[in-house]
Amino acid sequence: MKRQYQFESLLQENSLVHGVSQKAIDENLFFSLALHTKENKEAIVSNRKKLASSFGDKDYYFVVANQTHSSTIKIIEESAFRGWNSLDDAIEDCDALLTKQRGVILTVLTADCVPILLYDRGQEVVGVIHAGWRGTEEQIASKTIAMIQKKFNSNPKDIIVGIAPAIGACCYEVEEDVASHFFEYPQALNKRKNKYDLDLRLINQLQLLASGIPKENIQMSGICTACSVESYFSYRREGGCSGRFMSMIGLQ
Ligand SMILES: [Zn+2]
Protein backbone atom coordinates (compact mmCIF):
# COMPACT_ATOMS: atom_id res chain seq x y z
CA MET A 1 0.00 0.00 0.00
CA LYS A 2 1.17 3.48 -0.77
CA ARG A 3 2.04 5.70 2.14
CA GLN A 4 -0.60 7.91 3.71
CA TYR A 5 -0.63 11.66 3.95
CA GLN A 6 -0.26 12.83 7.57
CA PHE A 7 -0.38 16.17 9.37
CA GLU A 8 2.75 17.23 11.31
CA SER A 9 0.63 18.69 14.11
CA LEU A 10 -1.44 15.53 14.60
CA LEU A 11 1.66 13.32 14.36
CA GLN A 12 3.02 15.01 17.47
CA GLU A 13 0.10 13.78 19.58
CA ASN A 14 1.03 10.47 21.19
CA SER A 15 -2.52 9.36 21.83
CA LEU A 16 -3.62 9.70 18.20
CA VAL A 17 -3.59 7.63 15.06
CA HIS A 18 -4.52 9.38 11.82
CA GLY A 19 -3.91 9.37 8.11
CA VAL A 20 -5.28 10.11 4.66
CA SER A 21 -5.16 7.26 2.15
CA GLN A 22 -3.68 7.82 -1.29
CA LYS A 23 -4.31 6.24 -4.67
CA ALA A 24 -2.18 3.26 -5.61
CA ILE A 25 -2.02 2.12 -9.23
CA ASP A 26 -0.91 -1.37 -8.21
CA GLU A 27 -3.96 -1.96 -5.99
CA ASN A 28 -7.54 -2.94 -6.85
CA LEU A 29 -9.58 0.02 -8.12
CA PHE A 30 -6.57 2.30 -7.45
CA PHE A 31 -7.17 1.66 -3.75
CA SER A 32 -10.65 3.13 -3.67
CA LEU A 33 -12.25 2.68 -0.24
CA ALA A 34 -15.95 3.47 -0.79
CA LEU A 35 -18.73 0.89 -0.68
CA HIS A 36 -21.47 3.33 -1.72
CA THR A 37 -20.26 4.07 -5.26
CA LYS A 38 -21.13 0.65 -6.67
CA GLU A 39 -17.60 -0.58 -7.26
CA ASN A 40 -16.77 -4.25 -6.63
CA LYS A 41 -17.55 -4.87 -2.97
CA GLU A 42 -15.00 -7.63 -2.40
CA ALA A 43 -12.22 -5.43 -3.80
CA ILE A 44 -13.18 -2.52 -1.55
CA VAL A 45 -13.39 -4.71 1.56
CA SER A 46 -9.99 -6.17 0.67
CA ASN A 47 -8.55 -2.66 0.30
CA ARG A 48 -10.00 -1.73 3.67
CA LYS A 49 -8.36 -4.76 5.29
CA LYS A 50 -5.01 -3.62 3.90
CA LEU A 51 -5.66 -0.12 5.16
CA ALA A 52 -6.51 -1.40 8.66
CA SER A 53 -3.31 -3.45 8.81
CA SER A 54 -1.29 -0.30 8.10
CA PHE A 55 -2.20 0.92 11.60
CA GLY A 56 -0.05 -1.79 13.19
CA ASP A 57 -0.83 -4.77 15.33
CA LYS A 58 -3.51 -3.18 17.44
CA ASP A 59 -7.06 -3.89 16.28
CA TYR A 60 -9.14 -0.80 15.67
CA TYR A 61 -12.86 -0.47 15.07
CA PHE A 62 -13.49 1.62 11.96
CA VAL A 63 -16.64 3.72 11.70
CA VAL A 64 -18.01 4.82 8.32
CA ALA A 65 -21.04 7.06 7.90
CA ASN A 66 -23.50 7.14 5.04
CA GLN A 67 -22.61 10.70 4.03
CA THR A 68 -25.50 12.71 2.59
CA HIS A 69 -24.23 16.32 2.44
CA SER A 70 -26.20 16.98 5.61
CA SER A 71 -25.08 18.87 8.69
CA THR A 72 -25.93 15.96 10.98
CA ILE A 73 -23.34 15.12 13.64
CA LYS A 74 -23.32 11.80 15.50
CA ILE A 75 -21.43 10.81 18.64
CA ILE A 76 -20.00 7.29 18.64
CA GLU A 77 -20.21 5.72 22.09
CA GLU A 78 -19.57 2.07 21.33
CA SER A 79 -16.53 0.12 20.22
CA ALA A 80 -17.80 -1.64 17.11
CA PHE A 81 -17.30 -1.65 13.36
CA ARG A 82 -19.90 0.41 11.53
CA GLY A 83 -20.24 0.51 7.74
CA TRP A 84 -16.88 -1.22 7.36
CA ASN A 85 -17.68 -4.62 5.85
CA SER A 86 -21.08 -3.61 4.54
CA LEU A 87 -23.14 -0.48 3.94
CA ASP A 88 -25.97 -2.01 5.96
CA ASP A 89 -24.70 -0.92 9.36
CA ALA A 90 -23.15 2.43 8.35
CA ILE A 91 -24.07 5.44 10.47
CA GLU A 92 -27.15 6.74 8.68
CA ASP A 93 -27.47 10.15 7.08
CA CYS A 94 -24.52 11.78 8.78
CA ASP A 95 -21.56 13.99 7.81
CA ALA A 96 -19.64 14.51 11.04
CA LEU A 97 -18.61 12.07 13.77
CA LEU A 98 -17.19 12.59 17.26
CA THR A 99 -15.92 10.07 19.79
CA LYS A 100 -14.05 9.66 23.06
CA GLN A 101 -13.83 5.88 22.61
CA ARG A 102 -10.30 4.57 22.45
CA GLY A 103 -9.58 2.12 19.67
CA VAL A 104 -12.24 3.58 17.37
CA ILE A 105 -11.13 5.18 14.09
CA LEU A 106 -13.58 7.67 12.58
CA THR A 107 -13.49 8.01 8.80
CA VAL A 108 -14.63 10.26 5.99
CA LEU A 109 -14.68 9.37 2.28
CA THR A 110 -14.11 12.03 -0.35
CA ALA A 111 -13.03 12.85 -3.89
CA ASP A 112 -12.89 16.71 -3.89
CA CYS A 113 -15.11 17.55 -0.89
CA VAL A 114 -13.29 18.89 2.18
CA PRO A 115 -12.32 16.25 4.79
CA ILE A 116 -11.52 17.68 8.23
CA LEU A 117 -9.84 15.84 11.12
CA LEU A 118 -9.94 17.28 14.62
CA TYR A 119 -8.63 16.51 18.07
CA ASP A 120 -9.43 18.13 21.39
CA ARG A 121 -6.27 17.75 23.47
CA GLY A 122 -8.04 18.84 26.65
CA GLN A 123 -11.00 16.45 26.77
CA GLU A 124 -9.44 13.80 24.50
CA VAL A 125 -12.09 13.76 21.79
CA VAL A 126 -11.56 13.13 18.08
CA GLY A 127 -13.78 14.02 15.15
CA VAL A 128 -14.15 13.97 11.38
CA ILE A 129 -16.15 16.27 9.12
CA HIS A 130 -17.24 15.89 5.48
CA ALA A 131 -17.81 19.33 3.96
CA GLY A 132 -18.87 19.59 0.34
CA TRP A 133 -20.42 22.85 -0.80
CA ARG A 134 -23.75 21.99 0.74
CA GLY A 135 -22.24 21.02 4.09
CA THR A 136 -20.05 24.13 3.97
CA GLU A 137 -23.13 26.26 3.30
CA GLU A 138 -24.81 24.55 6.27
CA GLN A 139 -21.75 25.44 8.38
CA ILE A 140 -21.13 21.85 9.37
CA ALA A 141 -17.64 22.74 10.70
CA SER A 142 -19.03 25.40 13.05
CA LYS A 143 -21.86 23.10 14.12
CA THR A 144 -19.39 20.32 14.91
CA ILE A 145 -17.35 22.64 17.12
CA ALA A 146 -20.55 23.78 18.86
CA MET A 147 -21.46 20.12 19.43
CA ILE A 148 -18.06 19.17 20.86
CA GLN A 149 -18.32 22.13 23.26
CA LYS A 150 -21.84 21.18 24.32
CA LYS A 151 -21.35 17.42 24.70
CA PHE A 152 -17.75 17.26 25.90
CA ASN A 153 -17.19 20.68 27.42
CA SER A 154 -14.31 21.25 24.99
CA ASN A 155 -12.43 24.52 24.79
CA PRO A 156 -11.87 25.51 21.13
CA LYS A 157 -8.37 26.67 22.08
CA ASP A 158 -7.49 23.03 22.84
CA ILE A 159 -8.69 21.76 19.46
CA ILE A 160 -6.22 21.08 16.67
CA VAL A 161 -7.43 20.55 13.12
CA GLY A 162 -6.13 19.13 9.87
CA ILE A 163 -7.85 20.10 6.62
CA ALA A 164 -7.02 17.22 4.28
CA PRO A 165 -6.60 17.28 0.47
CA ALA A 166 -9.67 18.72 -1.28
CA ILE A 167 -10.37 20.56 -4.49
CA GLY A 168 -8.77 24.01 -4.57
CA ALA A 169 -10.04 27.25 -6.03
CA CYS A 170 -7.56 26.58 -8.87
CA CYS A 171 -9.83 23.78 -10.11
CA TYR A 172 -13.27 24.49 -8.66
CA GLU A 173 -15.18 26.73 -11.03
CA VAL A 174 -18.85 27.10 -10.15
CA GLU A 175 -21.86 28.92 -11.54
CA GLU A 176 -23.56 31.75 -9.71
CA ASP A 177 -26.23 29.39 -8.34
CA VAL A 178 -23.57 27.76 -6.13
CA ALA A 179 -21.37 30.82 -5.61
CA SER A 180 -24.32 32.88 -4.37
CA HIS A 181 -24.43 30.78 -1.19
CA PHE A 182 -20.98 32.10 -0.26
CA PHE A 183 -21.11 35.83 -1.02
CA GLU A 184 -20.44 36.46 2.68
CA TYR A 185 -16.92 35.06 2.09
CA PRO A 186 -15.59 37.33 -0.70
CA GLN A 187 -12.01 36.23 0.04
CA ALA A 188 -12.98 32.69 -1.02
CA LEU A 189 -14.55 33.68 -4.35
CA ASN A 190 -12.77 34.86 -7.47
CA LYS A 191 -15.18 36.10 -10.12
CA ARG A 192 -14.27 35.59 -13.76
CA LYS A 193 -16.92 36.71 -16.26
CA ASN A 194 -20.07 34.82 -15.23
CA LYS A 195 -18.30 32.16 -13.20
CA TYR A 196 -16.48 31.94 -9.91
CA ASP A 197 -13.52 30.05 -8.51
CA LEU A 198 -14.67 28.83 -5.11
CA ASP A 199 -12.32 27.96 -2.22
CA LEU A 200 -14.22 25.61 0.09
CA ARG A 201 -11.10 24.82 2.11
CA LEU A 202 -10.70 28.48 3.02
CA ILE A 203 -14.37 28.87 3.96
CA ASN A 204 -14.13 25.91 6.31
CA GLN A 205 -10.99 27.38 7.84
CA LEU A 206 -12.83 30.70 8.33
CA GLN A 207 -15.73 28.92 10.01
CA LEU A 208 -13.35 27.13 12.39
CA LEU A 209 -11.61 30.43 13.22
CA ALA A 210 -15.00 32.01 13.92
CA SER A 211 -15.70 29.12 16.31
CA GLY A 212 -12.68 30.15 18.38
CA ILE A 213 -10.02 27.74 17.13
CA PRO A 214 -6.68 29.59 16.98
CA LYS A 215 -5.21 29.94 13.49
CA GLU A 216 -1.98 28.20 14.51
CA ASN A 217 -4.04 25.15 15.50
CA ILE A 218 -5.38 24.66 11.95
CA GLN A 219 -3.08 22.90 9.52
CA MET A 220 -4.06 22.97 5.83
CA SER A 221 -2.65 20.22 3.62
CA GLY A 222 -2.61 22.73 0.77
CA ILE A 223 -3.10 19.86 -1.67
CA CYS A 224 -5.70 20.22 -4.43
CA THR A 225 -7.18 16.82 -5.32
CA ALA A 226 -7.72 17.82 -8.97
CA CYS A 227 -4.13 19.07 -9.36
CA SER A 228 -2.82 15.93 -7.59
CA VAL A 229 -5.05 13.39 -9.29
CA GLU A 230 -2.19 10.88 -9.40
CA SER A 231 -2.41 10.66 -5.59
CA TYR A 232 -6.06 11.48 -4.81
CA PHE A 233 -9.41 10.79 -6.41
CA SER A 234 -11.04 13.88 -7.92
CA TYR A 235 -14.68 13.64 -8.89
CA ARG A 236 -14.46 16.72 -11.03
CA ARG A 237 -11.11 16.08 -12.71
CA GLU A 238 -11.94 12.43 -13.38
CA GLY A 239 -15.41 13.15 -14.75
CA GLY A 240 -17.52 11.76 -11.91
CA CYS A 241 -15.21 8.97 -10.75
CA SER A 242 -16.44 6.31 -8.35
CA GLY A 243 -13.16 6.15 -6.40
CA ARG A 244 -12.90 7.70 -2.93
CA PHE A 245 -9.98 8.12 -0.53
CA MET A 246 -10.35 7.95 3.22
CA SER A 247 -9.32 10.40 5.94
CA MET A 248 -9.13 8.86 9.41
CA ILE A 249 -8.49 9.75 13.05
CA GLY A 250 -8.76 7.81 16.30
CA LEU A 251 -7.54 7.58 19.89
CA GLN A 252 -5.13 4.72 20.61
ZN1 LIG B 1 -6.17 22.51 -8.45
CSV table of N, CA and C in Angstrom, one decimal, residues 73 75 98 118 120 123 125 141-159 207-213:
chain,number,residue,atom,x,y,z
A,73,ILE,N,-24.5,15.5,12.9
A,73,ILE,CA,-23.3,15.1,13.6
A,73,ILE,C,-23.8,14.0,14.6
A,75,ILE,N,-22.5,11.2,17.7
A,75,ILE,CA,-21.4,10.8,18.6
A,75,ILE,C,-21.4,9.3,18.8
A,98,LEU,N,-18.0,12.3,16.1
A,98,LEU,CA,-17.2,12.6,17.3
A,98,LEU,C,-17.1,11.4,18.2
A,118,LEU,N,-10.2,16.4,13.5
A,118,LEU,CA,-9.9,17.3,14.6
A,118,LEU,C,-9.7,16.5,15.9
A,120,ASP,N,-9.4,17.3,20.2
A,120,ASP,CA,-9.4,18.1,21.4
A,120,ASP,C,-8.4,17.5,22.4
A,123,GLN,N,-10.0,17.5,26.4
A,123,GLN,CA,-11.0,16.4,26.8
A,123,GLN,C,-10.8,15.1,26.1
A,125,VAL,N,-11.0,14.1,22.7
A,125,VAL,CA,-12.1,13.8,21.8
A,125,VAL,C,-11.5,13.9,20.4
A,141,ALA,N,-18.8,22.6,9.8
A,141,ALA,CA,-17.6,22.7,10.7
A,141,ALA,C,-18.0,23.5,12.0
A,142,SER,N,-18.7,24.6,11.9
A,142,SER,CA,-19.0,25.4,13.0
A,142,SER,C,-20.0,24.6,13.9
A,143,LYS,N,-20.9,23.9,13.3
A,143,LYS,CA,-21.9,23.1,14.1
A,143,LYS,C,-21.2,22.0,14.9
A,144,THR,N,-20.1,21.4,14.2
A,144,THR,CA,-19.4,20.3,14.9
A,144,THR,C,-18.6,20.9,16.1
A,145,ILE,N,-18.1,22.0,16.0
A,145,ILE,CA,-17.3,22.6,17.1
A,145,ILE,C,-18.3,23.0,18.2
A,146,ALA,N,-19.5,23.5,17.8
A,146,ALA,CA,-20.6,23.8,18.9
A,146,ALA,C,-21.0,22.5,19.6
A,147,MET,N,-21.1,21.4,18.8
A,147,MET,CA,-21.5,20.1,19.4
A,147,MET,C,-20.4,19.6,20.4
A,148,ILE,N,-19.1,19.7,20.0
A,148,ILE,CA,-18.1,19.2,20.9
A,148,ILE,C,-18.0,20.0,22.2
A,149,GLN,N,-18.3,21.3,22.1
A,149,GLN,CA,-18.3,22.1,23.3
A,149,GLN,C,-19.5,21.7,24.2
A,150,LYS,N,-20.6,21.5,23.5
A,150,LYS,CA,-21.8,21.2,24.3
A,150,LYS,C,-21.7,19.8,25.0
A,151,LYS,N,-21.3,18.8,24.2
A,151,LYS,CA,-21.4,17.4,24.7
A,151,LYS,C,-20.1,17.1,25.5
A,152,PHE,N,-19.0,17.7,25.2
A,152,PHE,CA,-17.7,17.3,25.9
A,152,PHE,C,-17.1,18.4,26.7
A,153,ASN,N,-17.7,19.5,26.7
A,153,ASN,CA,-17.2,20.7,27.4
A,153,ASN,C,-15.8,21.1,26.9
A,154,SER,N,-15.6,20.9,25.6
A,154,SER,CA,-14.3,21.2,25.0
A,154,SER,C,-14.1,22.8,24.9
A,155,ASN,N,-12.8,23.1,25.0
A,155,ASN,CA,-12.4,24.5,24.8
A,155,ASN,C,-11.8,24.6,23.4
A,156,PRO,N,-12.4,25.5,22.5
A,156,PRO,CA,-11.9,25.5,21.1
A,156,PRO,C,-10.4,25.8,21.1
A,157,LYS,N,-9.8,26.4,22.1
A,157,LYS,CA,-8.4,26.7,22.1
A,157,LYS,C,-7.5,25.4,22.2
A,158,ASP,N,-8.2,24.3,22.7
A,158,ASP,CA,-7.5,23.0,22.8
A,158,ASP,C,-7.6,22.2,21.6
A,159,ILE,N,-8.4,22.6,20.6
A,159,ILE,CA,-8.7,21.8,19.5
A,159,ILE,C,-7.7,22.0,18.3
A,207,GLN,N,-14.7,29.3,9.1
A,207,GLN,CA,-15.7,28.9,10.0
A,207,GLN,C,-15.1,28.4,11.3
A,208,LEU,N,-14.0,27.7,11.2
A,208,LEU,CA,-13.4,27.1,12.4
A,208,LEU,C,-12.7,28.3,13.2
A,209,LEU,N,-12.2,29.3,12.5
A,209,LEU,CA,-11.6,30.4,13.2
A,209,LEU,C,-12.7,31.2,14.0
A,210,ALA,N,-13.9,31.3,13.3
A,210,ALA,CA,-15.0,32.0,13.9
A,210,ALA,C,-15.5,31.2,15.1
A,211,SER,N,-15.3,29.9,15.2
A,211,SER,CA,-15.7,29.1,16.3
A,211,SER,C,-14.7,29.2,17.5
A,212,GLY,N,-13.6,29.9,17.3
A,212,GLY,CA,-12.7,30.1,18.4
A,212,GLY,C,-11.4,29.3,18.3
A,213,ILE,N,-11.2,28.5,17.2
A,213,ILE,CA,-10.0,27.7,17.1
A,213,ILE,C,-8.9,28.7,16.7
